[in-house]
PDB file of C-alpha atoms in Angstrom:
ATOM      1  CA  ASP A 255     147.206  33.088 135.627  1.00  0.00           C
ATOM      2  CA  ASN A 256     144.105  30.829 135.469  1.00  0.00           C
ATOM      3  CA  SER A 257     145.627  27.433 134.740  1.00  0.00           C
ATOM      4  CA  PRO A 258     144.117  24.505 136.657  1.00  0.00           C
ATOM      5  CA  THR A 259     147.400  22.621 137.138  1.00  0.00           C
ATOM      6  CA  THR A 260     151.146  23.117 136.862  1.00  0.00           C
ATOM      7  CA  GLU A 261     151.131  20.895 133.771  1.00  0.00           C
ATOM      8  CA  ALA A 262     148.432  23.014 132.122  1.00  0.00           C
ATOM      9  CA  ALA A 263     150.390  26.205 132.856  1.00  0.00           C
ATOM     10  CA  GLN A 264     153.558  24.700 131.406  1.00  0.00           C
ATOM     11  CA  SER A 265     151.637  23.560 128.321  1.00  0.00           C
ATOM     12  CA  PHE A 266     150.267  27.098 127.903  1.00  0.00           C
ATOM     13  CA  ILE A 267     153.780  28.532 128.150  1.00  0.00           C
ATOM     14  CA  ARG A 268     155.221  25.990 125.680  1.00  0.00           C
ATOM     15  CA  ASN A 269     152.387  25.638 123.168  1.00  0.00           C
ATOM     16  CA  GLY A 270     150.696  29.012 123.528  1.00  0.00           C
ATOM     17  CA  VAL A 271     153.414  31.521 124.233  1.00  0.00           C
ATOM     18  CA  GLY A 272     156.133  29.450 122.561  1.00  0.00           C
ATOM     19  CA  ILE A 273     158.721  29.249 125.334  1.00  0.00           C
ATOM     20  CA  THR A 274     160.088  25.819 124.555  1.00  0.00           C
ATOM     21  CA  GLY A 275     163.622  25.556 125.903  1.00  0.00           C
ATOM     22  CA  THR A 276     165.270  25.327 122.488  1.00  0.00           C
ATOM     23  CA  ASN A 277     168.687  26.893 121.869  1.00  0.00           C
ATOM     24  CA  SER A 278     167.156  30.268 121.018  1.00  0.00           C
ATOM     25  CA  GLU A 279     164.339  30.216 123.592  1.00  0.00           C
ATOM     26  CA  PRO A 280     164.384  30.069 127.386  1.00  0.00           C
ATOM     27  CA  SER A 281     162.947  26.989 129.079  1.00  0.00           C
ATOM     28  CA  SER A 282     159.396  26.934 130.445  1.00  0.00           C
ATOM     29  CA  SER A 283     160.903  25.766 133.753  1.00  0.00           C
ATOM     30  CA  LYS A 284     162.485  29.231 134.035  1.00  0.00           C
ATOM     31  CA  VAL A 285     159.067  30.955 134.148  1.00  0.00           C
ATOM     32  CA  LYS A 286     158.116  32.611 137.445  1.00  0.00           C
ATOM     33  CA  GLY A 287     154.632  33.662 136.374  1.00  0.00           C
ATOM     34  CA  TYR A 288     152.503  35.156 133.654  1.00  0.00           C
ATOM     35  CA  GLU A 289     149.661  37.613 133.378  1.00  0.00           C
ATOM     36  CA  PHE A 290     147.297  38.857 130.680  1.00  0.00           C
ATOM     37  CA  MET A 291     147.992  42.602 130.706  1.00  0.00           C
ATOM     38  CA  GLN A 292     146.111  45.664 129.501  1.00  0.00           C
ATOM     39  CA  ASP A 293     148.233  45.970 126.366  1.00  0.00           C
ATOM     40  CA  PHE A 294     146.510  42.762 125.141  1.00  0.00           C
ATOM     41  CA  LYS A 295     149.680  40.747 125.604  1.00  0.00           C
ATOM     42  CA  VAL A 296     150.656  37.878 127.847  1.00  0.00           C
ATOM     43  CA  HIS A 297     153.594  39.038 129.977  1.00  0.00           C
ATOM     44  CA  VAL A 298     155.761  36.110 131.087  1.00  0.00           C
ATOM     45  CA  LYS A 299     158.210  36.801 133.907  1.00  0.00           C
ATOM     46  CA  MET A 300     161.357  34.693 133.751  1.00  0.00           C
ATOM     47  CA  ASP A 301     163.481  33.659 136.738  1.00  0.00           C
ATOM     48  CA  ASP A 302     166.110  36.292 135.833  1.00  0.00           C
ATOM     49  CA  ASP A 303     163.349  38.969 136.037  1.00  0.00           C
ATOM     50  CA  SER A 304     163.361  39.487 132.269  1.00  0.00           C
ATOM     51  CA  TYR A 305     160.063  39.380 130.381  1.00  0.00           C
ATOM     52  CA  VAL A 306     158.764  37.653 127.282  1.00  0.00           C
ATOM     53  CA  THR A 307     155.562  39.087 125.805  1.00  0.00           C
ATOM     54  CA  LYS A 308     153.182  37.681 123.243  1.00  0.00           C
ATOM     55  CA  PRO A 309     150.055  39.369 121.862  1.00  0.00           C
ATOM     56  CA  TYR A 310     146.925  37.647 123.170  1.00  0.00           C
ATOM     57  CA  PHE A 311     145.268  37.469 119.772  1.00  0.00           C
ATOM     58  CA  THR A 312     148.200  35.551 118.286  1.00  0.00           C
ATOM     59  CA  LEU A 313     147.698  32.642 120.703  1.00  0.00           C
ATOM     60  CA  PRO A 314     146.303  29.482 119.105  1.00  0.00           C
ATOM     61  CA  GLY A 315     142.604  29.174 119.885  1.00  0.00           C
ATOM     62  CA  THR A 316     143.021  25.534 120.801  1.00  0.00           C
ATOM     63  CA  ILE A 317     145.268  26.385 123.759  1.00  0.00           C
ATOM     64  CA  ALA A 318     142.446  27.863 125.843  1.00  0.00           C
ATOM     65  CA  GLU A 319     140.406  24.790 126.685  1.00  0.00           C
ATOM     66  CA  ASN A 320     143.179  22.910 128.500  1.00  0.00           C
ATOM     67  CA  SER A 321     144.888  25.994 129.899  1.00  0.00           C
ATOM     68  CA  ILE A 322     142.014  27.639 131.745  1.00  0.00           C
ATOM     69  CA  ALA A 323     140.513  26.195 134.913  1.00  0.00           C
ATOM     70  CA  LYS A 324     137.018  24.773 134.508  1.00  0.00           C
ATOM     71  CA  SER A 325     135.800  27.079 137.284  1.00  0.00           C
ATOM     72  CA  CYS A 326     136.762  30.079 135.131  1.00  0.00           C
ATOM     73  CA  ARG A 327     134.608  28.810 132.278  1.00  0.00           C
ATOM     74  CA  ALA A 328     131.440  29.250 134.297  1.00  0.00           C
ATOM     75  CA  CYS A 329     132.044  32.935 134.951  1.00  0.00           C
ATOM     76  CA  PHE A 330     130.990  35.468 132.368  1.00  0.00           C
ATOM     77  CA  ASP A 331     130.874  38.273 134.898  1.00  0.00           C
ATOM     78  CA  TYR A 332     134.020  39.871 133.463  1.00  0.00           C
ATOM     79  CA  THR A 333     133.263  43.154 135.213  1.00  0.00           C
ATOM     80  CA  ASN A 334     132.679  41.457 138.588  1.00  0.00           C
ATOM     81  CA  ALA A 335     129.396  43.329 138.937  1.00  0.00           C
ATOM     82  CA  LEU A 336     128.572  41.703 142.291  1.00  0.00           C
ATOM     83  CA  ALA A 337     131.897  42.601 143.931  1.00  0.00           C
ATOM     84  CA  ASP A 338     132.291  45.421 146.457  1.00  0.00           C
ATOM     85  CA  VAL A 339     135.720  46.300 145.024  1.00  0.00           C
ATOM     86  CA  VAL A 340     137.239  45.278 141.697  1.00  0.00           C
ATOM     87  CA  VAL A 341     140.970  45.425 140.948  1.00  0.00           C
ATOM     88  CA  GLY A 342     142.295  44.739 137.471  1.00  0.00           C
ATOM     89  CA  TYR A 343     144.447  45.867 134.604  1.00  0.00           C
ATOM     90  CA  MET A 344     141.756  46.850 132.129  1.00  0.00           C
ATOM     91  CA  GLY A 345     141.533  50.604 131.772  1.00  0.00           C
ATOM     92  CA  ALA A 346     144.733  51.198 133.748  1.00  0.00           C
ATOM     93  CA  PRO A 347     147.641  53.022 132.137  1.00  0.00           C
ATOM     94  CA  LEU A 348     150.574  50.861 131.091  1.00  0.00           C
ATOM     95  CA  ASP A 349     153.992  52.434 130.968  1.00  0.00           C
ATOM     96  CA  LYS A 350     155.930  51.214 127.922  1.00  0.00           C
ATOM     97  CA  ASN A 351     158.563  49.689 130.209  1.00  0.00           C
ATOM     98  CA  ALA A 352     156.119  48.472 132.864  1.00  0.00           C
ATOM     99  CA  ARG A 353     156.479  45.103 134.508  1.00  0.00           C
ATOM    100  CA  MET A 354     153.495  42.985 135.473  1.00  0.00           C
ATOM    101  CA  ASP A 355     154.503  43.114 139.141  1.00  0.00           C
ATOM    102  CA  ASP A 356     154.969  46.882 139.164  1.00  0.00           C
ATOM    103  CA  SER A 357     152.245  48.440 137.040  1.00  0.00           C
ATOM    104  CA  PHE A 358     149.094  50.353 137.718  1.00  0.00           C
ATOM    105  CA  GLN A 359     145.768  48.629 138.077  1.00  0.00           C
ATOM    106  CA  THR A 360     142.252  49.997 138.015  1.00  0.00           C
ATOM    107  CA  LEU A 361     140.392  50.084 141.323  1.00  0.00           C
ATOM    108  CA  THR A 362     136.613  50.230 141.073  1.00  0.00           C
ATOM    109  CA  ILE A 363     134.652  50.841 144.264  1.00  0.00           C
ATOM    110  CA  ARG A 364     131.066  49.702 143.793  1.00  0.00           C
ATOM    111  CA  ASN A 365     129.429  50.497 147.149  1.00  0.00           C
ATOM    112  CA  ASP A 366     129.912  51.759 150.725  1.00  0.00           C
ATOM    113  CA  ARG A 367     131.285  48.435 151.937  1.00  0.00           C
ATOM    114  CA  GLY A 368     133.913  48.561 149.180  1.00  0.00           C
ATOM    115  CA  ALA A 369     134.777  52.153 150.110  1.00  0.00           C
ATOM    116  CA  LYS A 370     135.297  51.065 153.728  1.00  0.00           C
ATOM    117  CA  MET A 371     137.592  48.194 152.642  1.00  0.00           C
ATOM    118  CA  VAL A 372     139.662  50.544 150.497  1.00  0.00           C
ATOM    119  CA  GLN A 373     139.907  53.071 153.346  1.00  0.00           C
ATOM    120  CA  ILE A 374     141.131  50.337 155.719  1.00  0.00           C
ATOM    121  CA  ALA A 375     143.817  49.359 153.188  1.00  0.00           C
ATOM    122  CA  LEU A 376     144.834  53.010 152.763  1.00  0.00           C
ATOM    123  CA  ASP A 377     144.976  53.578 156.536  1.00  0.00           C
ATOM    124  CA  ALA A 378     147.186  50.484 156.892  1.00  0.00           C
ATOM    125  CA  SER A 379     149.500  51.728 154.085  1.00  0.00           C
ATOM    126  CA  ARG A 380     148.679  48.593 152.073  1.00  0.00           C
ATOM    127  CA  LEU A 381     147.365  50.526 149.074  1.00  0.00           C
ATOM    128  CA  ILE A 382     148.652  53.441 147.028  1.00  0.00           C
ATOM    129  CA  VAL A 383     146.081  55.311 144.963  1.00  0.00           C
ATOM    130  CA  GLY A 384     147.097  57.379 141.958  1.00  0.00           C
ATOM    131  CA  ASP A 385     145.084  59.869 139.967  1.00  0.00           C
ATOM    132  CA  GLU A 386     141.366  59.323 139.652  1.00  0.00           C
ATOM    133  CA  ALA A 387     140.227  58.375 136.190  1.00  0.00           C
ATOM    134  CA  THR A 388     136.686  58.830 135.048  1.00  0.00           C
ATOM    135  CA  GLY A 389     134.965  57.972 131.837  1.00  0.00           C
ATOM    136  CA  ARG A 390     131.638  57.647 130.213  1.00  0.00           C
ATOM    137  CA  GLY A 391     130.091  55.830 127.354  1.00  0.00           C
ATOM    138  CA  THR A 392     129.442  52.224 126.644  1.00  0.00           C
ATOM    139  CA  HIS A 393     131.758  49.384 125.874  1.00  0.00           C
ATOM    140  CA  GLU A 394     128.957  46.868 125.417  1.00  0.00           C
ATOM    141  CA  LYS A 395     129.537  46.276 121.693  1.00  0.00           C
ATOM    142  CA  LEU A 396     133.278  45.778 122.143  1.00  0.00           C
ATOM    143  CA  ALA A 397     132.781  43.459 125.120  1.00  0.00           C
ATOM    144  CA  SER A 398     130.145  41.425 123.268  1.00  0.00           C
ATOM    145  CA  ALA A 399     132.335  41.116 120.165  1.00  0.00           C
ATOM    146  CA  THR A 400     135.305  40.029 122.294  1.00  0.00           C
ATOM    147  CA  VAL A 401     133.289  37.331 124.056  1.00  0.00           C
ATOM    148  CA  ALA A 402     131.768  36.151 120.766  1.00  0.00           C
ATOM    149  CA  SER A 403     135.217  35.725 119.196  1.00  0.00           C
ATOM    150  CA  ASP A 404     136.795  34.022 122.218  1.00  0.00           C
ATOM    151  CA  ALA A 405     138.043  30.499 121.460  1.00  0.00           C
ATOM    152  CA  LEU A 406     136.852  29.104 124.785  1.00  0.00           C
ATOM    153  CA  VAL A 407     133.363  30.468 124.204  1.00  0.00           C
ATOM    154  CA  ALA A 408     133.403  28.971 120.698  1.00  0.00           C
ATOM    155  CA  ALA A 409     134.334  25.564 122.125  1.00  0.00           C
ATOM    156  CA  MET A 410     131.547  25.766 124.708  1.00  0.00           C
ATOM    157  CA  VAL A 411     128.885  26.449 122.077  1.00  0.00           C
ATOM    158  CA  ASP A 412     130.202  23.857 119.600  1.00  0.00           C
ATOM    159  CA  LYS A 413     131.577  26.358 117.090  1.00  0.00           C
ATOM    160  CA  PRO A 414     134.881  25.774 115.290  1.00  0.00           C
ATOM    161  CA  VAL A 415     137.945  26.784 117.287  1.00  0.00           C
ATOM    162  CA  PRO A 416     140.815  28.287 115.268  1.00  0.00           C
ATOM    163  CA  SER A 417     144.029  26.316 115.630  1.00  0.00           C
ATOM    164  CA  GLN A 418     146.131  29.448 115.034  1.00  0.00           C
ATOM    165  CA  GLY A 419     145.896  33.004 116.239  1.00  0.00           C
ATOM    166  CA  MET A 420     146.442  36.059 114.078  1.00  0.00           C
ATOM    167  CA  PRO A 421     149.897  36.581 112.561  1.00  0.00           C
ATOM    168  CA  GLY A 422     152.489  37.890 115.003  1.00  0.00           C
ATOM    169  CA  TRP A 423     153.160  41.081 113.075  1.00  0.00           C
ATOM    170  CA  LEU A 424     149.456  41.978 113.259  1.00  0.00           C
ATOM    171  CA  GLY A 425     149.336  41.246 116.984  1.00  0.00           C
ATOM    172  CA  GLU A 426     152.128  43.762 117.528  1.00  0.00           C
ATOM    173  CA  PHE A 427     150.327  46.463 115.542  1.00  0.00           C
TER     174      PHE A 427
END
């Protein structure tokens, strides 16, 4: 996802997600990719197209600093407010059996230039658009609380970083 090197991605898979290559676990070398999905889990796609999932909040806090590219640490524009078009998982429906490479994403068009780009993609049959979703209200408190509790943010502002995430059973709740 955002790892700066192959070694950092493999460390994240081994030490964060827990795919170690032991007798009961598949090897990290069998991982094709991973993505943080809208169900608040890391979805890891294996080379046999099976998936391993782990709740995001159960990841050890100490895994973030080495696993995320330094360039990603400078960006707190999680909503990509300056972009013409934003594509992402947050707010998109997730089918219970969805795969990270075949699930819906949210498309936000912010201006006329973005609308033109989306229309070009539609005209070229490079984009399929489902039902329009609308909403209202504010998510400011939730977003602020999430950022404030993020391990990487804690490390950047010299606050203690938890070495363990929440218990697995709670992450699945």
